[in-house]
Each structure stands twice: as C-alpha cells, then as structure tokens.
Amino acid sequence: QFAPFSLYVVHKLSTASTGSEFMITDPNLTGWSYSGSSVLNGFLSIGSATTGLALAYGGCLAGPAISCVAINMFGFSATGAVCGRIDVVPSPTAGGIIKIVDCEFIEFPATGGTAYVNPNGTCSDCNEPQPNATEESTWGKVKSLYR
C-alpha cells in the first residue's frame, strides 16, 4: 500500500525567537523515499533541510510550538524499514550547534530532536538516553556565542 506522509520540524518551547538554523539527517531510509521539504508559515529560508537551513521567522514569535519545516516522504508499507530515524542536527555553517535567534538577534544553542518512521514499539524517545545539561566546550567556542 502506497503511504505518503510528512514529518514536521517544530521549534518547541520558544519564549520569543526570530529565527533558527539546523539541518536534518539523511531521510533516505530503507523502503521510504524523501520527496523534498517545505518551509512553513512563509518563513524566509536560506539553504535546504538536508544540507543546512537558516530560517528567518519574519517577526518575534513565541509559543509552545512554532512549525518550521515539513519533511515529505512516501513509501510502501510492506517494504518500509521499521524504526527508521531522522534527527535534527547542527547545520554545517552553525559552528557545531543548532541555533535559535532571540528577539534581540542574539544567537543561542538549542537541542535537536528525533522522528521515527514506521515505529513498532521498540523505538521511541523513551528508549533514548537523556541529553546532558552541559557539554564539553572551549573558551573560544563560548566567546564566539557573544560576538
């Protein structure tokens, strides 16, 4: 059976932001085909979701969730791999972090997320290790956040 579907990249728990920069891992999962992505809400975009995407929201937006990008996929349910995975990761031009930009145009690091394609109960966020609150860095990397 043919099964088209979309996954969504959502900027969650935003107090107030004007943009973000990230990319998604290769969505060409066994048995599923990537048919492109669509930037949502009329956001200005530079790049692509699979090679690095910078978004300008067009204003200072706040909310529990800001929908950013639809990742369009299709496949045949009999051949789609179970527990396919797509991650939101840092863009190659973002200095090793996923970025958000606040309403004063200051960049901050953000966490990514994971979407499972064709989950069967053995794959879920509950099975993933929880991220550490801090990660190793250098003084130069910290200073670069405030330039």
Short mmCIF file of C-alpha atoms in Angstrom, two decimals:
data_model
loop_
_atom_site.label_atom_id
_atom_site.label_comp_id
_atom_site.label_asym_id
_atom_site.label_seq_id
_atom_site.Cartn_x
_atom_site.Cartn_y
_atom_site.Cartn_z
CA GLN A 1 0.00 0.00 0.00
CA PHE A 2 1.38 3.43 -1.00
CA ALA A 3 1.90 5.62 2.06
CA PRO A 4 2.71 9.34 1.65
CA PHE A 5 3.33 11.25 4.87
CA SER A 6 5.05 14.32 6.32
CA LEU A 7 7.22 14.82 9.37
CA TYR A 8 7.45 18.29 10.88
CA VAL A 9 10.36 20.19 12.39
CA VAL A 10 8.93 22.24 15.23
CA HIS A 11 10.71 24.91 17.30
CA LYS A 12 9.37 23.96 20.76
CA LEU A 13 9.07 25.92 23.99
CA SER A 14 10.14 29.21 22.48
CA THR A 15 9.84 32.22 24.75
CA ALA A 16 10.40 34.53 21.78
CA SER A 17 12.51 33.95 18.68
CA THR A 18 13.14 35.45 15.26
CA GLY A 19 14.87 32.51 13.58
CA SER A 20 16.75 29.23 13.72
CA GLU A 21 19.47 27.26 11.93
CA PHE A 22 19.66 23.46 11.69
CA MET A 23 19.55 20.51 9.29
CA ILE A 24 18.05 17.03 9.25
CA THR A 25 19.97 13.81 8.84
CA ASP A 26 19.65 11.93 5.56
CA PRO A 27 15.96 10.98 5.22
CA ASN A 28 16.56 8.30 2.56
CA LEU A 29 15.58 5.40 4.79
CA THR A 30 15.30 1.84 3.51
CA GLY A 31 11.89 1.40 1.92
CA TRP A 32 10.99 5.08 2.25
CA SER A 33 11.71 7.89 -0.19
CA TYR A 34 12.33 11.55 0.57
CA SER A 35 10.35 13.76 -1.79
CA GLY A 36 11.52 17.14 -0.51
CA SER A 37 10.79 19.60 2.25
CA SER A 38 8.65 22.69 2.54
CA VAL A 39 9.36 25.75 4.69
CA LEU A 40 6.16 26.64 6.55
CA ASN A 41 4.47 29.89 7.61
CA GLY A 42 6.09 31.97 4.86
CA PHE A 43 9.43 32.00 6.69
CA LEU A 44 12.40 33.30 4.71
CA SER A 45 14.88 30.46 4.20
CA ILE A 46 18.46 30.02 3.06
CA GLY A 47 19.71 26.52 2.19
CA SER A 48 17.89 23.22 2.39
CA ALA A 49 16.75 20.96 5.20
CA THR A 50 19.22 18.20 4.29
CA THR A 51 22.33 20.37 3.80
CA GLY A 52 21.72 23.19 6.29
CA LEU A 53 18.79 25.56 6.67
CA ALA A 54 18.64 29.04 8.18
CA LEU A 55 15.15 30.44 8.81
CA ALA A 56 14.01 34.00 9.49
CA TYR A 57 10.56 33.97 11.08
CA GLY A 58 9.64 37.47 9.92
CA GLY A 59 8.97 38.71 13.43
CA CYS A 60 9.37 37.88 17.09
CA LEU A 61 7.34 34.69 17.63
CA ALA A 62 6.59 32.96 20.91
CA GLY A 63 4.65 29.88 21.85
CA PRO A 64 4.80 26.29 22.87
CA ALA A 65 5.49 25.28 19.24
CA ILE A 66 6.47 27.08 16.03
CA SER A 67 6.09 24.84 12.96
CA CYS A 68 9.12 25.40 10.72
CA VAL A 69 9.52 22.70 8.03
CA ALA A 70 7.52 19.78 6.59
CA ILE A 71 9.66 16.79 5.52
CA ASN A 72 7.73 14.96 2.81
CA MET A 73 8.19 11.19 2.48
CA PHE A 74 6.49 8.27 0.77
CA GLY A 75 6.87 4.55 0.66
CA PHE A 76 5.09 1.27 0.51
CA SER A 77 4.07 -0.01 3.92
CA ALA A 78 5.16 -3.58 3.14
CA THR A 79 8.74 -2.51 2.32
CA GLY A 80 9.34 0.38 4.73
CA ALA A 81 12.02 -0.29 7.32
CA VAL A 82 10.87 -0.41 10.93
CA CYS A 83 12.22 2.30 13.25
CA GLY A 84 13.74 4.49 10.55
CA ARG A 85 15.17 7.58 12.17
CA ILE A 86 15.60 11.24 11.21
CA ASP A 87 17.41 13.65 13.54
CA VAL A 88 17.53 17.45 13.72
CA VAL A 89 21.25 18.28 14.00
CA PRO A 90 23.55 21.32 13.66
CA SER A 91 23.88 22.86 10.21
CA PRO A 92 27.47 22.70 8.84
CA THR A 93 27.64 26.52 8.94
CA ALA A 94 26.31 26.86 12.51
CA GLY A 95 29.57 26.23 14.37
CA GLY A 96 28.59 22.82 15.72
CA ILE A 97 25.30 23.85 17.36
CA ILE A 98 21.65 24.11 16.46
CA LYS A 99 20.93 27.83 16.68
CA ILE A 100 17.95 29.91 17.68
CA VAL A 101 17.92 33.69 17.47
CA ASP A 102 16.05 35.65 20.11
CA CYS A 103 14.15 38.90 19.58
CA GLU A 104 17.27 40.97 20.23
CA PHE A 105 19.04 38.98 17.47
CA ILE A 106 21.32 37.13 19.89
CA GLU A 107 22.11 33.53 18.92
CA PHE A 108 21.68 30.71 21.45
CA PRO A 109 22.26 26.95 21.22
CA ALA A 110 19.23 24.68 21.07
CA THR A 111 18.68 20.94 21.30
CA GLY A 112 17.66 18.76 18.37
CA GLY A 113 15.06 16.06 18.14
CA THR A 114 14.33 12.69 16.61
CA ALA A 115 11.48 11.38 14.47
CA TYR A 116 10.90 7.66 13.99
CA VAL A 117 9.46 6.40 10.72
CA ASN A 118 7.35 3.25 10.97
CA PRO A 119 7.87 2.70 14.71
CA ASN A 120 6.88 -0.68 16.15
CA GLY A 121 7.19 -0.16 19.90
CA THR A 122 10.91 -0.97 20.06
CA CYS A 123 11.96 2.54 19.04
CA SER A 124 10.91 5.64 20.90
CA ASP A 125 12.26 8.69 22.66
CA CYS A 126 11.72 6.80 25.92
CA ASN A 127 14.48 4.38 24.92
CA GLU A 128 16.94 7.17 24.12
CA PRO A 129 19.46 8.33 26.72
CA GLN A 130 18.58 11.71 28.18
CA PRO A 131 20.85 14.56 27.00
CA ASN A 132 23.32 16.09 29.41
CA ALA A 133 22.54 19.60 30.59
CA THR A 134 26.04 20.69 29.64
CA GLU A 135 28.55 19.57 27.07
CA GLU A 136 32.29 19.96 26.72
CA SER A 137 33.36 23.19 25.08
CA THR A 138 36.30 25.54 24.71
CA TRP A 139 36.60 29.13 25.86
CA GLY A 140 36.83 30.23 22.21
CA LYS A 141 33.55 28.49 21.41
CA VAL A 142 31.83 30.16 24.37
CA LYS A 143 33.20 33.60 23.42
CA SER A 144 32.05 33.15 19.81
CA LEU A 145 28.43 32.96 21.03
CA TYR A 146 28.66 36.58 22.20
CA ARG A 147 30.35 38.27 19.25
#
